[in-house]
Short mmCIF file of C-alpha atoms and ligand atoms in Angstrom, two decimals:
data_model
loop_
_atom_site.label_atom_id
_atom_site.label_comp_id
_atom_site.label_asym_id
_atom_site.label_seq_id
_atom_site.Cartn_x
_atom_site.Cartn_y
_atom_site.Cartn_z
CA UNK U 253 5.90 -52.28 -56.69
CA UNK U 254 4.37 -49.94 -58.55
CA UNK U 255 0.90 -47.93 -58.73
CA UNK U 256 1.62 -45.46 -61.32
CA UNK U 257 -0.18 -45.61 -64.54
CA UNK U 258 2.03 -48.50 -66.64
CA UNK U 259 1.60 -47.18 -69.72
CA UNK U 260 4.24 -44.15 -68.53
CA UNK U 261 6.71 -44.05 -70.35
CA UNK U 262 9.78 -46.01 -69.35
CA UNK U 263 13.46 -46.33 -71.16
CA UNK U 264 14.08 -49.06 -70.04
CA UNK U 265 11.23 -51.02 -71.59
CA UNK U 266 12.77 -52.77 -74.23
CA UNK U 267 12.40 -55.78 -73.71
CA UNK U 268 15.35 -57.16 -71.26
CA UNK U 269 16.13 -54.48 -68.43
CA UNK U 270 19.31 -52.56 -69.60
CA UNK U 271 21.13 -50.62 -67.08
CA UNK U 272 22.34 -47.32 -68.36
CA UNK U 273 24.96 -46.95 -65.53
CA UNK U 274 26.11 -43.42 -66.72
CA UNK U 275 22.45 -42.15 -66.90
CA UNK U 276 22.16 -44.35 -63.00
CA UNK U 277 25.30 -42.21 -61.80
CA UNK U 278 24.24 -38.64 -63.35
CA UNK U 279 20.50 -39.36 -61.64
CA UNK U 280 22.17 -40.08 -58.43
CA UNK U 281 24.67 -37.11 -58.71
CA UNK U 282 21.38 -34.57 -59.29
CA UNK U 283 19.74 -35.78 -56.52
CA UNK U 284 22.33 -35.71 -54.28
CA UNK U 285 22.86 -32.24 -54.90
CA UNK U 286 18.96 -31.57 -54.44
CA UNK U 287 19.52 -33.59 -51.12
CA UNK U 288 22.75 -31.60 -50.14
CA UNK U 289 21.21 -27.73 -51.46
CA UNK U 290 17.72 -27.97 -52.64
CA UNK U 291 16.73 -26.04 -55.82
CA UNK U 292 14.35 -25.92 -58.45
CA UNK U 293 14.50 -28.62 -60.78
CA UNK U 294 14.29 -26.71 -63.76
CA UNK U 295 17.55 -24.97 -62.48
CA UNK U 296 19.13 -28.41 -61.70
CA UNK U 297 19.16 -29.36 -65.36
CA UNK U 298 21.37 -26.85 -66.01
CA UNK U 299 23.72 -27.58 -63.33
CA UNK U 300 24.05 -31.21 -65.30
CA UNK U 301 28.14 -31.49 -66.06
CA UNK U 302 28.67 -30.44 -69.46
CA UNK U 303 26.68 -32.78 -71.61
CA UNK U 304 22.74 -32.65 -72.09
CA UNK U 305 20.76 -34.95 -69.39
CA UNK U 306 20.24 -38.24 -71.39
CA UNK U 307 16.45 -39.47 -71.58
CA UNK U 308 16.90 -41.89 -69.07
CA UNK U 309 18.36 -39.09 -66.79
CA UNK U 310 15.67 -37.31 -66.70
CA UNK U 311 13.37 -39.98 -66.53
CA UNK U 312 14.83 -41.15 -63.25
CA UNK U 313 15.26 -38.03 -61.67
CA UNK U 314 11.58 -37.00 -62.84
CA UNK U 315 10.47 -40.22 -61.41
CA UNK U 316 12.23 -39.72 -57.93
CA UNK U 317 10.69 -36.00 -57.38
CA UNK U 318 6.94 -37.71 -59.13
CA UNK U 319 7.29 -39.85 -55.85
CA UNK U 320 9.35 -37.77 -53.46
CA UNK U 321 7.03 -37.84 -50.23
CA UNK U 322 6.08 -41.66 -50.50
CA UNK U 323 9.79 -42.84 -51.77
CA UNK U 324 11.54 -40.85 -49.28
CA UNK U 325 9.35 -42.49 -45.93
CA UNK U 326 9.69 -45.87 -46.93
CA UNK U 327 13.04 -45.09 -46.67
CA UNK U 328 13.18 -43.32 -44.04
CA UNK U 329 11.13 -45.22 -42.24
CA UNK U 330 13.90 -48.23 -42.46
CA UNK U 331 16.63 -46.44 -41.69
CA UNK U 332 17.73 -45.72 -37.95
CA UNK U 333 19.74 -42.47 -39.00
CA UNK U 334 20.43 -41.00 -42.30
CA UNK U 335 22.61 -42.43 -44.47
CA UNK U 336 24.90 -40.39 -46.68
CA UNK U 337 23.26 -38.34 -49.25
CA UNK U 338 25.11 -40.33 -52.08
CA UNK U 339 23.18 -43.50 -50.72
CA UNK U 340 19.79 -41.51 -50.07
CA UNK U 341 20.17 -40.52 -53.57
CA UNK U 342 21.20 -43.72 -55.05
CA UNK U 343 17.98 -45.85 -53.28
CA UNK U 344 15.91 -42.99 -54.30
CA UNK U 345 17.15 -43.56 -57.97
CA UNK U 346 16.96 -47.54 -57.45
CA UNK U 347 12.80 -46.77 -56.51
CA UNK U 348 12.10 -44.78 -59.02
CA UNK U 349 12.95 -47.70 -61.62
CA UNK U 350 11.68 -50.20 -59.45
CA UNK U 351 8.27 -48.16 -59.71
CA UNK U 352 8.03 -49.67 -63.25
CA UNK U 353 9.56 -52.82 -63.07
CA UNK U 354 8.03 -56.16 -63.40
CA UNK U 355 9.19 -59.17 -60.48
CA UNK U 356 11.70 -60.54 -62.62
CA UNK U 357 13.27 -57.28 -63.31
CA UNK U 358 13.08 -56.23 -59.45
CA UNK U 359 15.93 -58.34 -58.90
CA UNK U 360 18.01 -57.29 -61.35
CA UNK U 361 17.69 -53.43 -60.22
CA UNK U 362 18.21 -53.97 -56.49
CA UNK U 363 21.71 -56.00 -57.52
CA UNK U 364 22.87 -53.27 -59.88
CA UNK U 365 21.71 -50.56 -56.70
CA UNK U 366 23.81 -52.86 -54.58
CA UNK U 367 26.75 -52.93 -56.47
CA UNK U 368 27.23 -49.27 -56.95
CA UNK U 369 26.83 -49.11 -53.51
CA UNK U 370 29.37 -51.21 -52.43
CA UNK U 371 31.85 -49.50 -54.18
CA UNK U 372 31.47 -46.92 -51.67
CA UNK U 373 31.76 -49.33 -48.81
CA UNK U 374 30.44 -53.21 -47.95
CA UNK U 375 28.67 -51.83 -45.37
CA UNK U 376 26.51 -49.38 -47.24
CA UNK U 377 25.72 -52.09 -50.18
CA UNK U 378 24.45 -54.50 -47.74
CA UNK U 379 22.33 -51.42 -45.98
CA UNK U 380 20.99 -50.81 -50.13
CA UNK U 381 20.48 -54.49 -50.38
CA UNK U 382 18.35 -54.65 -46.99
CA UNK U 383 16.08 -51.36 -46.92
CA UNK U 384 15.32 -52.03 -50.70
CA UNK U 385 14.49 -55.46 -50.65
CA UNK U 386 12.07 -54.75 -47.35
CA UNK U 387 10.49 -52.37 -48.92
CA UNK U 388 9.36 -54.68 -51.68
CA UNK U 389 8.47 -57.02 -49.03
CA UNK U 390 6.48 -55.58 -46.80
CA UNK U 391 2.95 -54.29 -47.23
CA UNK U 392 3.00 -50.08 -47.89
CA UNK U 393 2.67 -48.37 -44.43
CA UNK U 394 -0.29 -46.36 -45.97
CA UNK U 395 -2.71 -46.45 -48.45
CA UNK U 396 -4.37 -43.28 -48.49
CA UNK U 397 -4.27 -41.13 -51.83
CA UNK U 398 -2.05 -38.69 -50.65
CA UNK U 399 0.56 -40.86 -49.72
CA UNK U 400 0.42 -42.73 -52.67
CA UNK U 401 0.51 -40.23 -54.81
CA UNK U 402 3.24 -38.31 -52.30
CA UNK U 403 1.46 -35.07 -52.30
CA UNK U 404 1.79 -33.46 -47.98
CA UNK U 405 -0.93 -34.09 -46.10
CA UNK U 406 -0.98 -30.10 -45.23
CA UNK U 407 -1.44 -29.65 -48.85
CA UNK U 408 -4.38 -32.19 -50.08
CA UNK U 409 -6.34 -30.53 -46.40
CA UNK U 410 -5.61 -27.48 -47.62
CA UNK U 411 -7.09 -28.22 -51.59
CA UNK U 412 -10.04 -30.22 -49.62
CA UNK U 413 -11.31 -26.55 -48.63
CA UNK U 414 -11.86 -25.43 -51.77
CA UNK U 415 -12.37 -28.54 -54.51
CA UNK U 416 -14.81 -31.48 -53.67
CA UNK U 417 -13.09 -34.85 -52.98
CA UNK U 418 -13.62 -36.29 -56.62
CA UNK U 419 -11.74 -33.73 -58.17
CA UNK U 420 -9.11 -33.58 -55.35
CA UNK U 421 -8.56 -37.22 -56.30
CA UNK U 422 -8.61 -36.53 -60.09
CA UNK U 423 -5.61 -33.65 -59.55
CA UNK U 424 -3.95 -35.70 -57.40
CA UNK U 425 -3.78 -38.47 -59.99
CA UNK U 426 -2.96 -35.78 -62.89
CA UNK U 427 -0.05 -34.73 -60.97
CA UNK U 428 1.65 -37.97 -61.11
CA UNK U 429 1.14 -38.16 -64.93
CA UNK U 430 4.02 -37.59 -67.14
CA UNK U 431 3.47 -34.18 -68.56
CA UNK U 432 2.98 -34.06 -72.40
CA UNK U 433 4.13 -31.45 -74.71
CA UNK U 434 2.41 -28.88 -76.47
CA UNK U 435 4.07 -26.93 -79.99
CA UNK U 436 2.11 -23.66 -79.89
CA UNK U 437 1.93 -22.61 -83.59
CA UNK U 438 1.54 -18.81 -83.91
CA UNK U 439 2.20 -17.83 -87.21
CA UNK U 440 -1.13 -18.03 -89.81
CA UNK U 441 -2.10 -21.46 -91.06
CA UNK U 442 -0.16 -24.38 -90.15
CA UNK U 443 3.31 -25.48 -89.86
CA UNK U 444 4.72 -27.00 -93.06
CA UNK U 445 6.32 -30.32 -91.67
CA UNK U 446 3.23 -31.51 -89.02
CA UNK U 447 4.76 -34.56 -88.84
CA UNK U 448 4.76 -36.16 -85.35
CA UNK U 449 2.38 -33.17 -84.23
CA UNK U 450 -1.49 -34.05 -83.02
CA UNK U 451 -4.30 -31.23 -83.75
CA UNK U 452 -5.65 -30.80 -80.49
CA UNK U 453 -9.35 -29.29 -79.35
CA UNK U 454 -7.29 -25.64 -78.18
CA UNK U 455 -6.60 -23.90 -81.86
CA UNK U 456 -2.94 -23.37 -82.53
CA UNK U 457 -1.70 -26.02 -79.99
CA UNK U 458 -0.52 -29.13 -81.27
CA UNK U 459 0.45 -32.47 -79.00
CA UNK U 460 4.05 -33.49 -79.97
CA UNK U 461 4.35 -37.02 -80.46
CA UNK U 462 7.93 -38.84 -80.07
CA UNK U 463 8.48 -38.82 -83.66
CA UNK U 464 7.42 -35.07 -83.48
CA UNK U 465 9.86 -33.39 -82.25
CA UNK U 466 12.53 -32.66 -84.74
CA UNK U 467 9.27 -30.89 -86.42
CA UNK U 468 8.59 -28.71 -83.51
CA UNK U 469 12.00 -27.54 -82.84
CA UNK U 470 12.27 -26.48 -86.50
CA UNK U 471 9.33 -24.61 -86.01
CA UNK U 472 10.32 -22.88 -82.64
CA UNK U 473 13.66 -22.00 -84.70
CA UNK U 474 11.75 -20.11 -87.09
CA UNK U 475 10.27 -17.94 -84.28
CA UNK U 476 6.87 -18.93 -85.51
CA UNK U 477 5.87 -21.56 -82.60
CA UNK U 478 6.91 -22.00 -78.91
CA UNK U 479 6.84 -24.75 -76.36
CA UNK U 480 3.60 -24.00 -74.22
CA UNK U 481 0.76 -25.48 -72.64
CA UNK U 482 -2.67 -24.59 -73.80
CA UNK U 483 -3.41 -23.33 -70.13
CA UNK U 484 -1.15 -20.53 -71.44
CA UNK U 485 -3.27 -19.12 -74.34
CA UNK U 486 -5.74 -17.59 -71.63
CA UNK U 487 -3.76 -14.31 -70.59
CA UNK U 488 -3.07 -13.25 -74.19
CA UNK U 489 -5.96 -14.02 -75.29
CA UNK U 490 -7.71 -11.47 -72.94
CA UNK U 491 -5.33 -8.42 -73.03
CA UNK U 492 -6.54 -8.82 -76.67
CA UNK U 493 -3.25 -6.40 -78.45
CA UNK U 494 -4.12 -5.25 -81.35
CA UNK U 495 -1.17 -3.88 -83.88
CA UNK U 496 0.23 -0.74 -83.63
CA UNK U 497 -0.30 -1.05 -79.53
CA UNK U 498 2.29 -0.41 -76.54
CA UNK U 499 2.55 -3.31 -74.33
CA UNK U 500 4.93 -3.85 -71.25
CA UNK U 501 5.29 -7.35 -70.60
CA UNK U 502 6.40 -7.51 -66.53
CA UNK U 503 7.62 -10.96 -65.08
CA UNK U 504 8.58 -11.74 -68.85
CA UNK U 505 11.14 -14.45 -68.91
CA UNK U 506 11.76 -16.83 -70.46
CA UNK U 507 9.75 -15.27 -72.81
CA UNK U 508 6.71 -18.04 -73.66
CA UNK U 509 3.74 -15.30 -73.51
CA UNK U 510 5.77 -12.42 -74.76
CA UNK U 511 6.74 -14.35 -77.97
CA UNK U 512 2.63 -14.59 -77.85
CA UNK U 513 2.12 -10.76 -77.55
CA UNK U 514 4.61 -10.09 -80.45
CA UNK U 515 2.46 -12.38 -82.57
CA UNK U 516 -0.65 -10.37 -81.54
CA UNK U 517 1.16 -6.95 -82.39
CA UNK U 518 2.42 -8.68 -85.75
CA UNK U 519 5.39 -7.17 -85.30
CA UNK U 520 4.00 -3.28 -85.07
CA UNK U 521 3.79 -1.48 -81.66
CA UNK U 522 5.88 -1.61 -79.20
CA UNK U 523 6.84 -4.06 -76.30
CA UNK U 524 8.37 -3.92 -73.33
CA UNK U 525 9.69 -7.27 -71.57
CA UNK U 526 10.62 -6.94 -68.14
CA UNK U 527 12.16 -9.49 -65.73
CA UNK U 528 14.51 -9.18 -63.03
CA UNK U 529 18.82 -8.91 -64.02
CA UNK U 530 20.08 -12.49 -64.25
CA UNK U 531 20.00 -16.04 -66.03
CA UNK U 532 16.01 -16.15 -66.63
CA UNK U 533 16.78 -12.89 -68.77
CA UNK U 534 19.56 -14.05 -70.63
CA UNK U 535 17.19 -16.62 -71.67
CA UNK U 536 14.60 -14.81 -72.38
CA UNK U 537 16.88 -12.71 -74.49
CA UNK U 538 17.28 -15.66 -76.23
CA UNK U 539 14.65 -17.27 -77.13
CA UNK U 540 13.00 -14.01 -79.07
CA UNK U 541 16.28 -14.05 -80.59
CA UNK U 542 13.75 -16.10 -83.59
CA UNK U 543 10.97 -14.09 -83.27
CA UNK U 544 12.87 -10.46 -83.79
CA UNK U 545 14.29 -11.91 -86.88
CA UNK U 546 10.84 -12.59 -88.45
CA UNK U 547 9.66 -8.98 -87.43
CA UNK U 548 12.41 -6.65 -88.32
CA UNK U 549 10.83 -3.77 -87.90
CA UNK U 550 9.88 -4.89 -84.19
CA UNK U 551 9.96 -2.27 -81.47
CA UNK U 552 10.83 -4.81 -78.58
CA UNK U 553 13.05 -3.80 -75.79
CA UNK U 554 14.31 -6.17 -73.00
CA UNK U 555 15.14 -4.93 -69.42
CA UNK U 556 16.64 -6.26 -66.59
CA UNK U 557 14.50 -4.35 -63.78
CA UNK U 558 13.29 -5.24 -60.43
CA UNK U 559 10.19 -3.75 -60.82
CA UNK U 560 9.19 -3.51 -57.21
CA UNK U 561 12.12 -1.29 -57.25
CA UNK U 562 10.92 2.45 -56.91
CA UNK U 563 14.55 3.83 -58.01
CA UNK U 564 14.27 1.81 -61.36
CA UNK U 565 10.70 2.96 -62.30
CA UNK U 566 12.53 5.30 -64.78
CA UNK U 567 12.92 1.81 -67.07
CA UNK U 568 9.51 0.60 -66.65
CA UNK U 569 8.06 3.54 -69.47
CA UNK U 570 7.78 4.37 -73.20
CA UNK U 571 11.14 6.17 -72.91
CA UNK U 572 12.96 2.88 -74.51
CA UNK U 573 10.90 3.57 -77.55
CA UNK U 574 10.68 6.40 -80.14
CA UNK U 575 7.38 7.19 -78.17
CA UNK U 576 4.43 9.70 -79.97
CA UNK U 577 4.12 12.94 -78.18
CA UNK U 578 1.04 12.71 -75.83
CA UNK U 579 0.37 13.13 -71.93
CA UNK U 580 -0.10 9.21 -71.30
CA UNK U 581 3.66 8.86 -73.74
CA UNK U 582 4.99 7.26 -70.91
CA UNK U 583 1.82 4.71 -70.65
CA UNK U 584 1.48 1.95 -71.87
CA UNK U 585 -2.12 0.45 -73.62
CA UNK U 586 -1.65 -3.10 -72.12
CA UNK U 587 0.49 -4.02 -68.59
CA UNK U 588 0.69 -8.03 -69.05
CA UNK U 589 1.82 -9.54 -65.27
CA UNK U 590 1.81 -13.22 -64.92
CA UNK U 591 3.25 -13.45 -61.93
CA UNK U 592 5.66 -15.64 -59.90
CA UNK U 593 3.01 -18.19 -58.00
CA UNK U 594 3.09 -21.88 -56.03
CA UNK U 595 2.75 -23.44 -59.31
CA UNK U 596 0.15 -25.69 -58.04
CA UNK U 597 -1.58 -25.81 -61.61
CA UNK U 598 1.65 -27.14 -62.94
CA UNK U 599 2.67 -29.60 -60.79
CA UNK U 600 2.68 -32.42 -63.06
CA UNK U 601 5.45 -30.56 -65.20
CA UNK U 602 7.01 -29.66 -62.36
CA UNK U 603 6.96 -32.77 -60.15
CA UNK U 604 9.53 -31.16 -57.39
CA UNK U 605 7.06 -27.94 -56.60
CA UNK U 606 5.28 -30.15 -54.00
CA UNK U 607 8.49 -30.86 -52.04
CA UNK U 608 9.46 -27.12 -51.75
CA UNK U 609 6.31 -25.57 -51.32
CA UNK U 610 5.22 -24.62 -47.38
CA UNK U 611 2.32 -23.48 -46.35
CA UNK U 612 3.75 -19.91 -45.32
CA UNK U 613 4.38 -19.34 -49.62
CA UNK U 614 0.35 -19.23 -49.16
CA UNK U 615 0.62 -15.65 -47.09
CA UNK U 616 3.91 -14.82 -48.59
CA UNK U 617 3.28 -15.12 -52.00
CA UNK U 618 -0.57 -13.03 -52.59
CA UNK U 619 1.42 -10.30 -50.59
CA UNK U 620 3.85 -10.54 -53.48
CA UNK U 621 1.62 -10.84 -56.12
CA UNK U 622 -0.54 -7.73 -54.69
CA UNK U 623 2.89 -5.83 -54.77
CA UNK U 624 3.73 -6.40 -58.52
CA UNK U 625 -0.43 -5.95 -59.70
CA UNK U 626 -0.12 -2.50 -58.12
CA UNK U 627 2.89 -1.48 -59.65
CA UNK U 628 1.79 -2.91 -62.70
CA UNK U 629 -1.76 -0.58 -62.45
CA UNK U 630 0.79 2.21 -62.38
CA UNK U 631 2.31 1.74 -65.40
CA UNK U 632 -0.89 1.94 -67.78
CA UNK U 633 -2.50 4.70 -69.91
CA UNK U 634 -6.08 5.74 -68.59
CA UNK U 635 -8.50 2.95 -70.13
CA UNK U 636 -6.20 1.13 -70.59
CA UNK U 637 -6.18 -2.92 -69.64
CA UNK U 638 -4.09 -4.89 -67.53
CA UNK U 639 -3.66 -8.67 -67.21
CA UNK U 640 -3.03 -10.92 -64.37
CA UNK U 641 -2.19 -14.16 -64.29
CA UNK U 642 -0.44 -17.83 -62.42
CA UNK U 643 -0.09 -20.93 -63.06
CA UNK U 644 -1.74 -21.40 -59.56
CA UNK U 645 -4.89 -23.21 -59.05
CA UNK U 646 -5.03 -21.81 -55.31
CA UNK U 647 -7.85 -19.02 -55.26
CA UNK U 648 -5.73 -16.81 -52.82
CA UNK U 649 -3.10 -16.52 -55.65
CA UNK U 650 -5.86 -15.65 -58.41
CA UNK U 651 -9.07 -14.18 -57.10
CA UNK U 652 -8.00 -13.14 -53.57
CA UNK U 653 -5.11 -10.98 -54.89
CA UNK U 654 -7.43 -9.77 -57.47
CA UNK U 655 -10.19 -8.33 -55.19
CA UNK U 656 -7.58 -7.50 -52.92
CA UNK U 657 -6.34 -5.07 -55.76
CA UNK U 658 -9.55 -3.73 -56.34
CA UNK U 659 -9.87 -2.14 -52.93
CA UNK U 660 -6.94 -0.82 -53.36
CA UNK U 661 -7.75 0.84 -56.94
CA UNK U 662 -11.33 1.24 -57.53
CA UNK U 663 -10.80 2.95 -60.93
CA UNK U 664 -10.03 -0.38 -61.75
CA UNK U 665 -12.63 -2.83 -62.44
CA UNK U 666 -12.69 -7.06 -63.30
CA UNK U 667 -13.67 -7.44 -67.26
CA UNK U 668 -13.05 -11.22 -67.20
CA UNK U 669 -11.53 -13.85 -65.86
CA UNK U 670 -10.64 -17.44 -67.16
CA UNK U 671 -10.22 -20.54 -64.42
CA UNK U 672 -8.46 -23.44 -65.55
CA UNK U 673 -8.20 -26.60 -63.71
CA UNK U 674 -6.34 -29.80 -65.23
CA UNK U 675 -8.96 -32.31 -63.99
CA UNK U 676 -11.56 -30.46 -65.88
CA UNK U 677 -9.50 -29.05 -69.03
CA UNK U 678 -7.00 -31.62 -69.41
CA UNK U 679 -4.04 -29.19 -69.69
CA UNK U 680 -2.68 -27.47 -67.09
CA UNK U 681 -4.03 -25.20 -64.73
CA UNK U 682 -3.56 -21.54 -64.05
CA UNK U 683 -5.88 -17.98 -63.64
CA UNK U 684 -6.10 -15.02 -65.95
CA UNK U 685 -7.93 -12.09 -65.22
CA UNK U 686 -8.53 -8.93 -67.16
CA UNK U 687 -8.76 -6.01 -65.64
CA UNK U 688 -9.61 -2.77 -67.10
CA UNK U 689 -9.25 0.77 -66.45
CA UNK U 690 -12.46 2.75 -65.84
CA UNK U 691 -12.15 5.65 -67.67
CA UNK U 692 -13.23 4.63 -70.82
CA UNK U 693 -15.24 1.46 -69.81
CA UNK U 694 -17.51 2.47 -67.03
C1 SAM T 837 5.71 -17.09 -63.94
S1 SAM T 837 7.27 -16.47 -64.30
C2 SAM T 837 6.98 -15.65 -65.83
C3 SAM T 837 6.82 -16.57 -67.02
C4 SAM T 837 6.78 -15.83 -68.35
N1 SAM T 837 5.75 -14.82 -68.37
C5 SAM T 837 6.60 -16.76 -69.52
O1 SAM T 837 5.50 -16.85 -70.07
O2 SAM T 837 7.56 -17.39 -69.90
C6 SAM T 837 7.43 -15.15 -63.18
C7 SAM T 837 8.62 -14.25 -63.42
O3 SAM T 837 8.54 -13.15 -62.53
C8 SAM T 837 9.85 -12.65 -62.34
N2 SAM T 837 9.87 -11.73 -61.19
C9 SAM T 837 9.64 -12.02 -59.90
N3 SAM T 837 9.77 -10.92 -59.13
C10 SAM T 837 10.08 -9.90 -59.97
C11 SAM T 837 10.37 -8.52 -59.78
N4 SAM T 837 10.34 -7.96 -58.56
N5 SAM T 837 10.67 -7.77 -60.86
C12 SAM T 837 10.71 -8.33 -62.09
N6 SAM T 837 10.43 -9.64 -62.34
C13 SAM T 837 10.14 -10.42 -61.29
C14 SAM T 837 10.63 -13.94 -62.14
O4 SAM T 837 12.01 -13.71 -62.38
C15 SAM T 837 9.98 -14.87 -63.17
O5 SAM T 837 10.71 -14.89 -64.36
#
């Protein structure tokens, strides 16, 4: 049935089809819980009962939000009125393996879909047994890229105003690729055990392999190396901290770019990491639990802030620290804001973006951003230099909120700015723009 790339990666591949009925049941329980409250994915993992999603787990429920559009209208389009989220979710779970299986395994999963069904009734496993097996039958109702690779239609018109039709095609094809993983070593040199970890052309970043991750998480342990995509070396890269600098790090959490900044500082200056009060801090807390053990003499404060809060602005300032007398002591030498976005340059990580996003996040959202790059501007020392950046590859998330900030402050001017798109770069896709302050540039 498939027309995803076969060389994705698939647990059940082993030679006979194996049906891990606990990982089937977990899969089916997530997405029934998408189906009954939506949420982010990311947030659904850790709604999982207890135990740690198995890899097959995650593979199927990855593989259900991969094809979310296309899997859910062949359905849908079978079905005279909705069935009961537990069935919605368990024939969405039955297509996402089918995706990958070969005609004599198709069989096999539509029984084992049947059979869970009709422990819920007879009814509802002859309803599994009939929608599934006509949708193998039948010829797709469309063919069209979009469909097939279940991106909206209002989305794909949307990209076709601003990227040519090639590389529409290309990121729509990206998106449907299993994302790989990147170890981003920070430390000097190179971590001691590389085994299972690829060079790659982007310095620092190395691909981990399946044997490689055992190496990686030892290395992320040692608060010398995160988890991040090279698309991510762009924004710290361009504030360009230097030791013995103050940095405030807004829209911080969970903490991937501000573990970058303390490497930059080398453990001298100070930092300030800002996100709002809740579960994204505590893990941000976290995961520089590492990093402040390697720098002990760190000055790194965390804060739980809304920052688009005027009666907290008090928190946002060099008061946390031991700060040098001086009239900009409250100012700091680099504002860092990557900002909450679509996540359109991320998609393939985060395969369920695509179902929530609506067109009105493309109003809502630059308003937002606009909001937080102003009160950012406010909280750095004349001269000083403030970064912007998304994981967006939508220009009025990157370059429209950034000239609409420079009407608003023209003591401010654009330095440089780095575009990445995954068709072109083969990592992920985001914006980051440096912007600095005029007094000591112009
Ligand atoms: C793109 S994420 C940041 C990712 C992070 N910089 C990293 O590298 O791991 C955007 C963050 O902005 C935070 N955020 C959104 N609105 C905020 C506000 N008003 N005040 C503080 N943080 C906010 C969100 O909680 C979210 O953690």
């Amino acid at each position: 049935m498939g027309n995803i790339n076969r060389s994705t990666k698939s647990f059940s591949d082993n030679g006979g089809w194996a049906p891990e009925s606990h990982a089937w049941d977990r899969a089916v329980a997530q997405v029934e819980r998408y189906l009954r409250t939506p949420s982010k994915l990311g947030d659904q993992w850790e709604l999982t009962d207890g135990d740690a999603p198995s890899g097959h787990q995650r593979w199927l429920v990855w593989g259900v939000f991969r094809h979310w559009l296309r899997f859910n209208d062949l359905l849908n389009r079978r079905l005279r009125r909705p069935p009961r989220p537990r069935i919605q979710a368990l024939m969405l779970v039955a297509l996402a393996e089918l995706e990958i299986a070969d005609a004599a395994r198709e069989a096999q999963v539509i029984h084992f879909a049947v059979e869970k069904a009709k422990r819920l009734s007879a009814a509802e496993g002859r309803l599994v047994n009939a929608v599934l097996r006509g949708i193998l039958r039948d010829p797709p109702p469309r063919e069209d890229l979009a469909w097939r690779t279940s991106h909206p239609d209002w989305l794909v018109e949307r990209w076709g105003k601003f990227f040519d039709e090639a590389s529409l095609a290309a990121l729509m094809e990206w998106n449907q690729r299993p994302a790989e993983h990147f170890l981003h070593w920070l430390d000097r040199g190179e971590p001691a055990d590389p085994a299972g970890l690829e060079a790659t052309e982007w310095a620092g970043f190395y691909r981990i392999t399946e044997s490689g991750w055992d190496a990686a998480m030892a290395a992320v342990q040692s608060g010398r190396a995160c988890i991040q995509d090279p698309a991510t070396r762009h924004p710290v890269a361009l504030a360009g901290i230097q030791p013995e600098e103050s940095v405030i790090d807004l829209c911080a959490a969970p903490g991937g770019k501000t573990l970058c900044q303390v490497w930059a500082l080398q453990g001298r200056g100070e930092l300030l990491a800002v996100d709002l009060p809740g579960k994204r801090l505590d893990r941000l807390r976290s995961n520089l639990r590492a990093v402040r053990a390697h720098f002990s003499q760190l000055a790194l404060v965390v804060c739980g802030v809304d920052i688009l809060d005027p009666v907290d602005s008090e928190s946002l300032s060099r008061s946390h620290f031991d700060a040098k007398p001086g009239a900009d002591a409250r100012l700091f030498d680099v504002v860092v804001l990557d900002a909450p976005c679509s996540n359109t340059g991320v998609i393939r990580r985060k395969p369920d973006v695509r179902v929530r996003l609506e067109p009105v996040d493309f109003e809502r959202l630059p308003d937002l951003q606009l909001a937080l790059l102003l009160r950012g501007a406010d909280c750095l020392r004349p001269g000083g230099r403030l970064v912007y950046s998304t994981c967006s590859i939508d220009t009025e998330e990157n370059r429209g909120v950034v000239d609409a900030f420079l009407r608003e402050r023209s003591d401010f001017k654009l330095k440089a700015e780095r575009l990445s798109f995954p068709w072109r770069e083969g990592h992920d896709g985001g914006a980051a723009f440096l912007l600095t302050h005029k007094y000591l540039t112009s």
